[in-house]
Structure formats: structure tokens, C-alpha cells
Short mmCIF file of C-alpha atoms in Angstrom, two decimals:
data_model
loop_
_atom_site.label_atom_id
_atom_site.label_comp_id
_atom_site.label_asym_id
_atom_site.label_seq_id
_atom_site.Cartn_x
_atom_site.Cartn_y
_atom_site.Cartn_z
CA MET A 16 19.19 84.54 69.18
CA PRO A 17 15.83 83.13 69.10
CA GLU A 18 15.18 85.39 66.30
CA LEU A 19 18.06 83.99 64.35
CA PHE A 20 16.69 80.42 64.83
CA THR A 21 13.21 81.54 63.84
CA ALA A 22 14.46 83.08 60.67
CA LEU A 23 16.60 80.04 59.85
CA ALA A 24 13.54 77.76 60.27
CA VAL A 25 11.59 79.78 58.11
CA LEU A 26 14.15 79.82 55.37
CA THR A 27 14.59 76.23 55.69
CA CYS A 28 10.91 75.39 55.39
CA ALA A 29 10.88 77.91 52.35
CA TRP A 30 13.87 76.17 50.80
CA LEU A 31 12.25 72.67 51.42
CA LEU A 32 9.11 73.85 50.03
CA ALA A 33 10.64 75.32 46.98
CA ARG A 34 12.86 72.14 46.41
CA ALA A 35 9.45 69.88 46.54
CA GLN A 36 7.83 72.50 44.09
CA ASN A 37 10.66 72.24 41.83
CA ARG A 38 10.71 68.37 41.94
CA ALA A 39 6.96 68.41 41.07
CA VAL A 40 7.21 70.90 38.24
CA SER A 41 10.20 68.96 36.90
CA ARG A 42 8.14 65.66 37.00
CA ILE A 43 5.33 67.39 35.15
CA THR A 44 7.39 68.82 32.64
CA ARG A 45 9.41 65.48 31.87
CA THR A 46 6.07 63.83 31.59
CA ALA A 47 4.47 66.41 29.19
CA GLU A 48 7.63 66.58 27.09
CA ARG A 49 7.36 62.51 26.81
CA LEU A 50 3.79 62.89 25.85
CA ALA A 51 4.83 65.60 23.22
CA ASP A 52 7.08 62.99 21.77
CA GLY A 53 4.47 60.39 21.34
CA ASP A 54 4.93 58.30 24.48
CA TRP A 55 1.38 57.98 25.84
CA SER A 56 2.53 55.64 28.35
CA ALA A 57 4.07 58.42 30.28
CA ARG A 58 2.77 59.41 33.71
CA VAL A 59 3.45 61.86 36.42
CA GLY A 60 2.48 59.42 39.04
CA PRO A 61 1.75 60.00 42.85
CA MET A 62 1.79 63.40 43.80
CA PRO A 63 1.08 65.56 46.95
CA ASP A 64 -2.54 66.80 47.50
CA ASP A 65 -1.77 70.48 46.56
CA GLU A 66 -2.06 72.59 43.13
CA PHE A 67 0.94 70.75 41.45
CA GLY A 68 -0.56 67.25 42.59
CA ARG A 69 -3.95 68.24 41.14
CA LEU A 70 -2.22 69.30 37.83
CA GLY A 71 -0.26 66.08 37.54
CA ARG A 72 -3.16 63.94 38.18
CA SER A 73 -5.28 65.95 35.48
CA LEU A 74 -2.28 65.47 32.92
CA ASP A 75 -2.36 61.71 33.75
CA ARG A 76 -6.09 61.48 33.06
CA LEU A 77 -5.68 63.28 29.91
CA ALA A 78 -2.84 60.75 28.95
CA GLU A 79 -5.00 57.83 29.78
CA ARG A 80 -7.95 59.08 27.62
CA VAL A 81 -5.59 59.85 24.64
CA GLN A 82 -3.98 56.35 24.98
CA GLU A 83 -7.37 54.72 25.06
CA ASP A 84 -8.74 56.64 22.02
CA ILE A 85 -5.42 55.76 20.16
CA ALA A 86 -5.87 52.02 21.17
CA GLN A 87 -9.64 52.31 19.96
CA LEU A 88 -8.40 53.74 16.60
CA ARG A 89 -5.99 51.11 16.22
CA ARG A 90 -8.52 48.44 16.78
CA SER A 91 -10.95 50.07 14.60
CA ASP A 92 -8.40 50.28 11.64
CA GLN A 93 -7.47 46.81 12.22
CA VAL A 94 -11.02 45.68 11.99
CA ARG A 95 -11.53 47.70 8.98
CA LYS A 96 -8.46 46.12 7.28
CA ASP A 97 -9.55 42.48 8.38
CA PHE A 98 -13.17 43.32 7.09
CA THR A 99 -11.88 44.64 3.73
CA ALA A 100 -9.52 41.38 3.37
CA ASN A 101 -12.67 39.15 4.25
CA VAL A 102 -14.84 40.79 1.72
CA SER A 103 -12.30 40.55 -1.05
CA HIS A 104 -11.70 36.91 -0.26
CA GLU A 105 -15.53 36.09 -0.01
CA LEU A 106 -16.12 38.01 -3.23
CA ARG A 107 -13.09 36.47 -5.08
CA THR A 108 -13.98 32.82 -4.63
CA PRO A 109 -17.51 32.85 -6.45
CA LEU A 110 -16.27 35.35 -8.93
CA ALA A 111 -13.22 32.99 -9.94
CA ALA A 112 -15.86 29.97 -10.18
CA ILE A 113 -18.42 31.96 -12.38
CA LYS A 114 -15.33 33.21 -14.79
CA ALA A 115 -13.91 29.54 -15.03
CA PHE A 116 -17.41 27.93 -15.78
CA ALA A 117 -18.14 30.69 -18.24
CA GLU A 118 -14.92 30.38 -20.06
CA THR A 119 -15.48 26.55 -20.31
CA LEU A 120 -18.84 27.44 -21.70
CA HIS A 121 -17.35 29.74 -24.24
CA GLU A 122 -14.61 27.28 -25.22
CA GLY A 123 -17.18 24.72 -26.32
CA ALA A 124 -18.68 23.07 -23.42
CA ALA A 125 -21.97 24.85 -24.48
CA GLU A 126 -22.48 22.34 -27.21
CA ASP A 127 -22.42 19.51 -24.66
CA PRO A 128 -26.08 19.46 -23.19
CA GLU A 129 -25.18 17.43 -20.07
CA HIS A 130 -22.19 19.65 -18.96
CA ARG A 131 -23.92 22.86 -20.16
CA ALA A 132 -26.64 22.29 -17.59
CA GLU A 133 -24.16 21.57 -14.81
CA PHE A 134 -22.12 24.65 -15.59
CA ILE A 135 -25.06 27.00 -15.76
CA GLN A 136 -26.31 25.72 -12.32
CA GLU A 137 -22.76 26.34 -10.90
CA ILE A 138 -22.91 29.95 -12.24
CA GLU A 139 -26.40 30.57 -10.92
CA SER A 140 -25.36 29.11 -7.28
CA ASN A 141 -22.24 31.30 -7.11
CA ALA A 142 -24.05 34.34 -8.45
CA ASP A 143 -26.83 33.58 -5.64
CA ARG A 144 -24.10 33.24 -3.05
CA MET A 145 -22.56 36.67 -4.08
CA THR A 146 -26.05 38.11 -4.06
CA ARG A 147 -26.59 37.00 -0.29
CA LEU A 148 -23.15 38.33 0.57
CA VAL A 149 -23.84 41.90 -0.85
CA ASP A 150 -27.45 41.76 0.87
CA ASP A 151 -25.77 40.89 4.27
CA LEU A 152 -22.95 43.59 3.58
CA LEU A 153 -25.63 46.17 2.90
CA THR A 154 -27.48 45.23 5.96
CA LEU A 155 -24.52 45.67 8.16
CA SER A 156 -23.58 48.88 6.47
CA THR A 157 -27.11 50.33 7.20
CA LEU A 158 -26.91 49.09 10.65
CA ASP A 159 -23.43 50.49 11.22
CA SER A 160 -24.36 53.86 9.93
CA LYS A 161 -27.74 53.97 11.49
CA ALA A 162 -28.82 55.43 8.14
CA ARG A 163 -32.43 53.80 8.49
CA SER A 164 -34.12 54.86 11.76
CA ARG A 165 -35.92 52.01 13.45
CA ALA A 166 -39.73 51.64 13.12
CA LEU A 167 -40.46 51.30 16.89
CA GLU A 168 -43.66 49.56 17.85
CA SER A 169 -45.01 46.96 20.16
CA VAL A 170 -43.86 43.55 18.79
CA ASP A 171 -45.35 40.32 19.67
CA LEU A 172 -42.30 37.94 19.52
CA MET A 173 -44.81 34.87 19.45
CA ARG A 174 -46.21 36.02 16.34
CA VAL A 175 -43.08 36.81 14.67
CA ALA A 176 -41.55 33.36 15.71
CA ALA A 177 -44.81 31.71 14.21
CA GLU A 178 -44.04 33.45 10.83
CA VAL A 179 -40.47 32.71 10.78
CA THR A 180 -41.15 28.88 11.61
CA ALA A 181 -43.79 28.63 8.98
CA THR A 182 -41.35 29.96 6.33
CA LEU A 183 -38.74 27.41 7.21
CA LYS A 184 -41.20 24.45 7.66
CA PRO A 185 -40.33 23.31 4.01
CA LEU A 186 -36.69 23.14 4.50
CA ALA A 187 -37.15 21.35 7.85
CA SER A 188 -39.63 18.80 6.33
CA ARG A 189 -37.01 18.06 3.51
CA LYS A 190 -34.59 17.07 6.39
CA GLU A 191 -37.27 15.27 8.42
CA LEU A 192 -36.55 17.74 11.20
CA GLY A 193 -38.73 18.43 14.15
CA LEU A 194 -39.32 22.27 14.08
CA ARG A 195 -41.23 22.91 17.33
CA LEU A 196 -42.46 26.36 18.43
CA GLU A 197 -43.29 26.09 22.30
CA PRO A 198 -46.15 28.52 23.46
CA PHE A 199 -44.84 31.93 24.84
CA HIS A 200 -46.95 31.87 27.98
CA ASP A 201 -47.28 35.14 29.76
CA ILE A 202 -44.64 36.78 27.48
CA PRO A 203 -45.06 40.46 27.10
CA PRO A 204 -44.38 42.25 23.85
CA VAL A 205 -41.22 44.09 23.30
CA ARG A 206 -40.77 47.51 21.72
CA GLY A 207 -38.62 47.55 18.62
CA ASP A 208 -38.40 47.37 14.85
CA ARG A 209 -40.46 44.08 13.71
CA GLY A 210 -38.66 43.89 10.48
CA GLN A 211 -35.27 43.61 12.30
CA LEU A 212 -36.30 41.34 14.94
CA LYS A 213 -37.84 39.06 12.42
CA GLN A 214 -34.36 38.94 10.66
CA VAL A 215 -32.92 37.99 14.11
CA LEU A 216 -35.14 35.11 14.47
CA THR A 217 -34.87 34.02 10.72
CA ASN A 218 -30.88 34.11 10.84
CA LEU A 219 -30.92 32.01 14.17
CA LEU A 220 -33.64 29.59 12.97
CA ASP A 221 -32.16 29.20 9.52
CA ASN A 222 -28.65 28.17 11.01
CA ALA A 223 -30.26 25.76 13.33
CA VAL A 224 -32.10 24.17 10.34
CA LYS A 225 -29.17 24.25 8.19
CA TYR A 226 -26.76 22.72 10.70
CA THR A 227 -28.97 20.20 12.37
CA PRO A 228 -28.56 16.56 10.94
CA GLU A 229 -31.67 14.80 9.51
CA LYS A 230 -34.34 13.72 11.99
CA GLY A 231 -33.11 15.97 14.58
CA LEU A 232 -34.97 18.66 16.51
CA VAL A 233 -35.10 22.64 16.65
CA ARG A 234 -37.07 24.24 19.37
CA VAL A 235 -38.06 27.88 19.86
CA SER A 236 -38.98 29.02 23.32
CA ALA A 237 -39.24 32.20 25.44
CA SER A 238 -39.24 33.23 29.00
CA CYS A 239 -39.55 36.58 31.05
CA ALA A 240 -37.80 37.67 34.27
CA GLU A 241 -37.32 41.00 35.62
CA SER A 242 -39.13 42.87 32.81
CA ARG A 243 -36.75 41.10 30.19
CA VAL A 244 -37.90 38.74 27.65
CA THR A 245 -35.44 35.84 26.46
CA VAL A 246 -35.90 33.86 23.22
CA SER A 247 -34.08 30.86 22.93
CA VAL A 248 -33.32 28.74 19.71
CA GLN A 249 -32.17 25.18 20.44
CA ASP A 250 -30.81 22.49 18.20
CA THR A 251 -29.55 19.01 18.24
CA GLY A 252 -26.85 19.84 15.93
CA PRO A 253 -23.11 18.96 15.85
CA GLY A 254 -22.28 21.62 18.69
CA ILE A 255 -19.52 24.15 18.57
CA PRO A 256 -16.14 23.72 20.13
CA ALA A 257 -15.20 25.84 23.31
CA GLU A 258 -12.52 27.57 21.64
CA ASP A 259 -14.80 29.02 18.92
CA LEU A 260 -17.83 30.17 21.30
CA PRO A 261 -15.96 33.69 22.18
CA ARG A 262 -15.68 34.41 18.37
CA ILE A 263 -18.93 33.00 17.13
CA PHE A 264 -20.57 36.46 16.69
CA GLU A 265 -17.69 38.20 14.88
CA ARG A 266 -18.10 39.10 11.29
CA PHE A 267 -16.91 36.34 8.64
CA TYR A 268 -16.15 33.93 11.54
CA ARG A 269 -17.11 30.48 10.73
CA VAL A 270 -16.51 27.17 12.79
CA ASP A 271 -16.48 25.02 9.63
CA LYS A 272 -15.59 27.31 6.82
CA ALA A 273 -16.07 24.56 4.04
CA ARG A 274 -19.66 23.28 5.38
CA SER A 275 -20.76 26.92 5.91
CA ARG A 276 -19.98 28.00 2.32
CA GLU A 277 -21.45 24.67 1.16
CA LEU A 278 -24.72 25.46 2.78
CA GLY A 279 -24.91 28.93 1.36
CA GLY A 280 -23.57 30.93 4.52
CA THR A 281 -21.86 34.28 4.38
CA GLY A 282 -20.49 34.35 7.83
CA LEU A 283 -22.35 37.54 8.78
CA GLY A 284 -25.58 36.18 9.86
CA LEU A 285 -24.78 36.17 13.75
CA ALA A 286 -23.03 39.41 13.46
CA ILE A 287 -26.12 40.78 12.21
CA VAL A 288 -28.02 39.14 14.86
CA LYS A 289 -25.70 40.62 17.56
CA HIS A 290 -25.66 44.05 16.06
CA ILE A 291 -29.66 44.23 15.86
CA VAL A 292 -30.30 42.84 19.36
CA GLU A 293 -27.68 45.38 21.11
CA ALA A 294 -29.12 48.28 19.15
CA HIS A 295 -32.40 47.35 20.83
CA GLY A 296 -30.88 47.58 24.30
CA GLY A 297 -30.59 43.65 24.53
CA SER A 298 -27.84 40.98 24.68
CA VAL A 299 -27.02 37.72 22.89
CA ALA A 300 -25.36 34.50 24.28
CA VAL A 301 -24.73 31.16 23.05
CA GLU A 302 -24.46 27.51 25.02
CA SER A 303 -22.81 24.54 23.23
CA ARG A 304 -20.46 21.69 23.31
CA PRO A 305 -19.52 19.25 20.45
CA GLY A 306 -21.98 16.55 20.01
CA ALA A 307 -24.69 18.15 22.25
CA GLY A 308 -26.33 20.66 20.19
CA SER A 309 -26.44 24.45 20.74
CA THR A 310 -28.49 27.07 22.33
CA PHE A 311 -28.74 30.57 21.01
CA ARG A 312 -30.47 33.00 23.23
CA PHE A 313 -31.39 36.87 22.90
CA THR A 314 -32.67 39.02 25.72
CA LEU A 315 -34.68 42.14 25.08
CA PRO A 316 -36.39 44.64 27.36
CA ALA A 317 -40.15 44.14 27.60
CA ALA A 318 -42.27 47.08 26.28
#
């Protein structure tokens, strides 16, 4: 009789184990079938810590990675579509203006000296705008593809900032702006591509000078902490609304579209800044509020 109970107990345990294993296999199979049908949200879920459980967790991790990759591909595809649409729009506007002014000249305005000069100036202005846009697009394309390797060297940011400030002095003087370069005391050099880092400072300072009203102030300063160098470009311009700050470094994003185009902006300058700084192992940030100016900062590892 005890042997019978023992046999029944063994059979019961075997049946329960087989049933649990069948349920586990069924769950894994159903999940695999849903994944095969394209439902990448399917998951096996919690499983016992046995071979079937390990198989289920491996399948869930695989599904998560594939789902993340698909989401990234969709985001990249949307970015590409938006980028293409933005480029088309940005090129269409000056092209339409050039065509309109050229047709007007062809239809007889060329015989009117006063209007002829005005129309030719507009054609040149829109051609310059297209040139700046194409140049920025080529820069971004080169940065994206990494087609041009960076010429890494020890870079003295104080010297680079002095060169950029000197270049923009005439523009600042015409607006009666104070363009102040604070001494970079005890700031170590950084290791990077000097030309690219000069472009970062040029883009930031050019924006600050353009958007700061007459008799305002643009100030460049630097600090160092924990082997990281931070350069700040501060202005007394109109400031940036809080809702625009998270998107300020996006390609073609403009706070004031009309004013940006009027000042010759392409909407790509800050995107180039972000791309270059991050490629150098750094980060960018901005602090601003309407009516209180803006401060753009980029931080790089010290050499």
C-alpha cells in the first residue's frame, strides 16, 4: 500500500511538472507566433527560473531590442522626411524670389536704372542666402558621414575666441554693441579639431551679435572644473521662450522664422554647434528667458 501512494505521488508530480512545462511551451510558442506576425509588443512575461524561463526571457530581450531598433528606424525615417521637406522649403523661397526678379528685369525693368539696381541687389541677396544654406548643408553632411577625419591637436580656446571676436568686431561696432572677451584665466587647452571648434564659436557669437539689439552687450567667458572646460557666450538680446528651448538645437528650428531669414540665418547653425561639440565628447546647453538675454555654453574635456 505505501508503494501505491508513492507511485501515485510520483505520477502526480510528473503530471504537474509536465503540465507546467506545457503551459510554458504554449506561452513561448504563442509569443513567438505573435512576433512572427509583426506584433513586436508581444512578451512571454514572468517565468520560473528554469530552462523554459531562461528561453522566455531571452525571447523577451530579443523582442525588446528589435522593437527599439524598429522605433529608431521610424524616427530616423521621419527625421529624413522632415529634413528633405525643410531643405525643399528653404531653397524654394529664394529660388522663387530670384526667378520673379529676373522675369521682371526681362520684361522691361532692366531699362529702369532705379528699379534695376534694387532687383539685382535682391537677386544677389537671395543667391547669397542659398549659398549659405548649401554650405551649411554640406558641413552637416560631412559631419554626419564622418567623411573628413578631425585634425586633432591641442587647442587654445582663448586664442580661437580672440580670432572670432576680432572678425565680428566690425559688425558689433555698426550696432554699437559691446563685444567683450573675458580673460580665460587658468584654462587648459582642449584636444580637438581647431577649425571645427572655431566654427562653434563663430556660430554662437554671430548669433549673439545678430540678435542683440543696438547698444547691447555680448560677453565671452570660460571656466574649468573637474578637467572639463566650459565656454559661455552671453548676450542681452530678446531671450528665448521656455517652450522653444528644448528644440533650439534642432535642424531648421527657428524661434522667430521671419527675423532669422531677414538676418540671413539658415536654421542650421546651432545644429552644427551641437554636432561638433558632441563629436568632441562634449555637451551644449542654453539658459534664457524672454527679455533677459541668453547664455549658450559648451563643455569639452580638457586635453
